Amino acid sequence: WGSSKDRVCCGKRVPKRIGRIYNDLKGLLTHCKRVGEWDGFLYAAPVCSEAEKITLEERGIMDPGVQNYLAWRRSVIVMVVFMGVLQLPIMPMTVYNSLQTLRDTAADV
């Protein structure tokens, strides 16, 4: 999060946001492990990394349970996006049908 730096790709600097995406992909195994930790964020289990903890404390979030929950939720989002991006070229019709079902469900509400 806060420790991500500008990256250089093909001799050009990429923005800090791209550096965060790079760090998320680089730490994909950590995210996989963290997604399975659905029970630990309620307690004092160290789900949140030090960099995430520092960033969240700078933003006024001091409770370790909330920090762990936010780190866990971020990992779930990263894994869902990764699996969706991975599945899109393999099964485009399935992805399209899933999105259409979500749209239809949202329209009914």
PDB file of C-alpha atoms in Angstrom:
ATOM      1  CA  TRP A   1       0.000   0.000   0.000  1.00  0.00           C
ATOM      2  CA  GLY A   2       2.072   2.873   1.269  1.00  0.00           C
ATOM      3  CA  SER A   3       5.342   1.145   0.389  1.00  0.00           C
ATOM      4  CA  SER A   4       4.574   0.773  -3.307  1.00  0.00           C
ATOM      5  CA  LYS A   5       6.939   2.753  -5.482  1.00  0.00           C
ATOM      6  CA  ASP A   6       6.974   3.943  -9.050  1.00  0.00           C
ATOM      7  CA  ARG A   7       8.036   1.107 -11.316  1.00  0.00           C
ATOM      8  CA  VAL A   8      10.012   1.212 -14.539  1.00  0.00           C
ATOM      9  CA  CYS A   9       8.689  -0.827 -17.464  1.00  0.00           C
ATOM     10  CA  CYS A  10      10.357  -0.718 -20.906  1.00  0.00           C
ATOM     11  CA  GLY A  11      12.363   2.320 -19.834  1.00  0.00           C
ATOM     12  CA  LYS A  12       9.287   4.329 -18.812  1.00  0.00           C
ATOM     13  CA  ARG A  13       8.027   5.068 -15.348  1.00  0.00           C
ATOM     14  CA  VAL A  14       4.613   3.702 -14.506  1.00  0.00           C
ATOM     15  CA  PRO A  15       2.394   5.411 -11.911  1.00  0.00           C
ATOM     16  CA  LYS A  16       2.243   4.428  -8.255  1.00  0.00           C
ATOM     17  CA  ARG A  17      -1.185   2.875  -8.796  1.00  0.00           C
ATOM     18  CA  ILE A  18       0.336   0.440 -11.315  1.00  0.00           C
ATOM     19  CA  GLY A  19       3.025  -0.295  -8.728  1.00  0.00           C
ATOM     20  CA  ARG A  20       0.281  -1.278  -6.285  1.00  0.00           C
ATOM     21  CA  ILE A  21      -1.242  -3.629  -8.842  1.00  0.00           C
ATOM     22  CA  TYR A  22       2.228  -5.106  -9.425  1.00  0.00           C
ATOM     23  CA  ASN A  23       2.665  -5.620  -5.672  1.00  0.00           C
ATOM     24  CA  ASP A  24      -0.755  -7.282  -5.454  1.00  0.00           C
ATOM     25  CA  LEU A  25       0.093  -9.705  -8.244  1.00  0.00           C
ATOM     26  CA  LYS A  26       3.516 -10.343  -6.754  1.00  0.00           C
ATOM     27  CA  GLY A  27       1.915 -11.155  -3.430  1.00  0.00           C
ATOM     28  CA  LEU A  28      -0.817 -13.352  -4.909  1.00  0.00           C
ATOM     29  CA  LEU A  29       0.194 -16.316  -2.760  1.00  0.00           C
ATOM     30  CA  THR A  30      -0.165 -14.145   0.336  1.00  0.00           C
ATOM     31  CA  HIS A  31      -3.624 -13.105  -0.827  1.00  0.00           C
ATOM     32  CA  CYS A  32      -4.572 -16.768  -1.430  1.00  0.00           C
ATOM     33  CA  LYS A  33      -3.491 -17.681   2.077  1.00  0.00           C
ATOM     34  CA  ARG A  34      -5.214 -14.649   3.601  1.00  0.00           C
ATOM     35  CA  VAL A  35      -8.558 -15.380   1.896  1.00  0.00           C
ATOM     36  CA  GLY A  36      -8.706 -18.664   3.799  1.00  0.00           C
ATOM     37  CA  GLU A  37      -8.198 -16.827   7.080  1.00  0.00           C
ATOM     38  CA  TRP A  38     -11.876 -15.982   7.487  1.00  0.00           C
ATOM     39  CA  ASP A  39     -11.880 -16.507  11.255  1.00  0.00           C
ATOM     40  CA  GLY A  40      -8.585 -14.884  12.266  1.00  0.00           C
ATOM     41  CA  PHE A  41      -9.411 -11.255  11.582  1.00  0.00           C
ATOM     42  CA  LEU A  42     -11.866 -11.205  14.490  1.00  0.00           C
ATOM     43  CA  TYR A  43      -9.074 -11.884  16.946  1.00  0.00           C
ATOM     44  CA  ALA A  44      -5.500 -10.767  17.407  1.00  0.00           C
ATOM     45  CA  ALA A  45      -4.216 -13.013  14.598  1.00  0.00           C
ATOM     46  CA  PRO A  46      -1.698 -11.157  12.398  1.00  0.00           C
ATOM     47  CA  VAL A  47      -3.692 -11.067   9.141  1.00  0.00           C
ATOM     48  CA  CYS A  48      -2.681  -7.504   8.255  1.00  0.00           C
ATOM     49  CA  SER A  49       0.885  -6.886   7.048  1.00  0.00           C
ATOM     50  CA  GLU A  50       3.030  -4.181   8.645  1.00  0.00           C
ATOM     51  CA  ALA A  51       2.811  -1.901   5.601  1.00  0.00           C
ATOM     52  CA  GLU A  52      -0.981  -2.203   5.564  1.00  0.00           C
ATOM     53  CA  LYS A  53      -1.132  -1.651   9.313  1.00  0.00           C
ATOM     54  CA  ILE A  54       0.942   1.542   9.086  1.00  0.00           C
ATOM     55  CA  THR A  55      -1.176   2.870   6.216  1.00  0.00           C
ATOM     56  CA  LEU A  56      -4.435   2.128   8.021  1.00  0.00           C
ATOM     57  CA  GLU A  57      -3.166   3.718  11.244  1.00  0.00           C
ATOM     58  CA  GLU A  58      -2.211   6.841   9.288  1.00  0.00           C
ATOM     59  CA  ARG A  59      -5.824   6.986   8.122  1.00  0.00           C
ATOM     60  CA  GLY A  60      -7.137   6.721  11.677  1.00  0.00           C
ATOM     61  CA  ILE A  61      -8.027   3.016  11.813  1.00  0.00           C
ATOM     62  CA  MET A  62      -6.417   1.781  15.032  1.00  0.00           C
ATOM     63  CA  ASP A  63      -8.488  -1.309  15.922  1.00  0.00           C
ATOM     64  CA  PRO A  64      -6.577  -4.496  14.978  1.00  0.00           C
ATOM     65  CA  GLY A  65      -9.815  -6.351  14.231  1.00  0.00           C
ATOM     66  CA  VAL A  66     -10.908  -3.708  11.733  1.00  0.00           C
ATOM     67  CA  GLN A  67      -7.409  -3.602  10.204  1.00  0.00           C
ATOM     68  CA  ASN A  68      -7.437  -7.385   9.787  1.00  0.00           C
ATOM     69  CA  TYR A  69     -10.922  -7.298   8.280  1.00  0.00           C
ATOM     70  CA  LEU A  70      -9.953  -4.616   5.744  1.00  0.00           C
ATOM     71  CA  ALA A  71      -6.795  -6.523   4.764  1.00  0.00           C
ATOM     72  CA  TRP A  72      -8.815  -9.735   4.390  1.00  0.00           C
ATOM     73  CA  ARG A  73     -11.471  -7.956   2.320  1.00  0.00           C
ATOM     74  CA  ARG A  74      -8.780  -6.480   0.068  1.00  0.00           C
ATOM     75  CA  SER A  75      -7.375  -9.962  -0.513  1.00  0.00           C
ATOM     76  CA  VAL A  76     -10.822 -11.314  -1.381  1.00  0.00           C
ATOM     77  CA  ILE A  77     -11.305  -8.503  -3.908  1.00  0.00           C
ATOM     78  CA  VAL A  78      -7.850  -9.100  -5.417  1.00  0.00           C
ATOM     79  CA  MET A  79      -8.560 -12.831  -5.794  1.00  0.00           C
ATOM     80  CA  VAL A  80     -12.020 -12.269  -7.309  1.00  0.00           C
ATOM     81  CA  VAL A  81     -10.618  -9.798  -9.836  1.00  0.00           C
ATOM     82  CA  PHE A  82      -7.679 -12.084 -10.628  1.00  0.00           C
ATOM     83  CA  MET A  83      -9.920 -15.115 -11.169  1.00  0.00           C
ATOM     84  CA  GLY A  84     -12.307 -13.059 -13.298  1.00  0.00           C
ATOM     85  CA  VAL A  85      -9.508 -11.712 -15.470  1.00  0.00           C
ATOM     86  CA  LEU A  86      -8.029 -15.196 -15.743  1.00  0.00           C
ATOM     87  CA  GLN A  87     -11.371 -16.708 -16.712  1.00  0.00           C
ATOM     88  CA  LEU A  88     -12.398 -14.082 -19.256  1.00  0.00           C
ATOM     89  CA  PRO A  89     -10.281 -15.305 -22.197  1.00  0.00           C
ATOM     90  CA  ILE A  90     -10.927 -18.960 -21.346  1.00  0.00           C
ATOM     91  CA  MET A  91     -14.703 -18.879 -20.958  1.00  0.00           C
ATOM     92  CA  PRO A  92     -16.079 -15.599 -22.324  1.00  0.00           C
ATOM     93  CA  MET A  93     -19.652 -16.840 -22.761  1.00  0.00           C
ATOM     94  CA  THR A  94     -19.838 -18.054 -19.161  1.00  0.00           C
ATOM     95  CA  VAL A  95     -18.589 -14.697 -17.912  1.00  0.00           C
ATOM     96  CA  TYR A  96     -21.081 -12.892 -20.150  1.00  0.00           C
ATOM     97  CA  ASN A  97     -23.967 -15.056 -18.895  1.00  0.00           C
ATOM     98  CA  SER A  98     -22.934 -14.459 -15.274  1.00  0.00           C
ATOM     99  CA  LEU A  99     -22.863 -10.705 -15.816  1.00  0.00           C
ATOM    100  CA  GLN A 100     -26.245 -10.846 -17.562  1.00  0.00           C
ATOM    101  CA  THR A 101     -27.714 -12.783 -14.629  1.00  0.00           C
ATOM    102  CA  LEU A 102     -26.359 -10.171 -12.215  1.00  0.00           C
ATOM    103  CA  ARG A 103     -27.908  -7.387 -14.301  1.00  0.00           C
ATOM    104  CA  ASP A 104     -31.269  -9.164 -14.418  1.00  0.00           C
ATOM    105  CA  THR A 105     -31.190  -9.766 -10.673  1.00  0.00           C
ATOM    106  CA  ALA A 106     -30.328  -6.118  -9.992  1.00  0.00           C
ATOM    107  CA  ALA A 107     -33.156  -4.964 -12.272  1.00  0.00           C
ATOM    108  CA  ASP A 108     -35.654  -7.102 -10.332  1.00  0.00           C
ATOM    109  CA  VAL A 109     -34.726  -5.477  -7.011  1.00  0.00           C
TER     110      VAL A 109
END
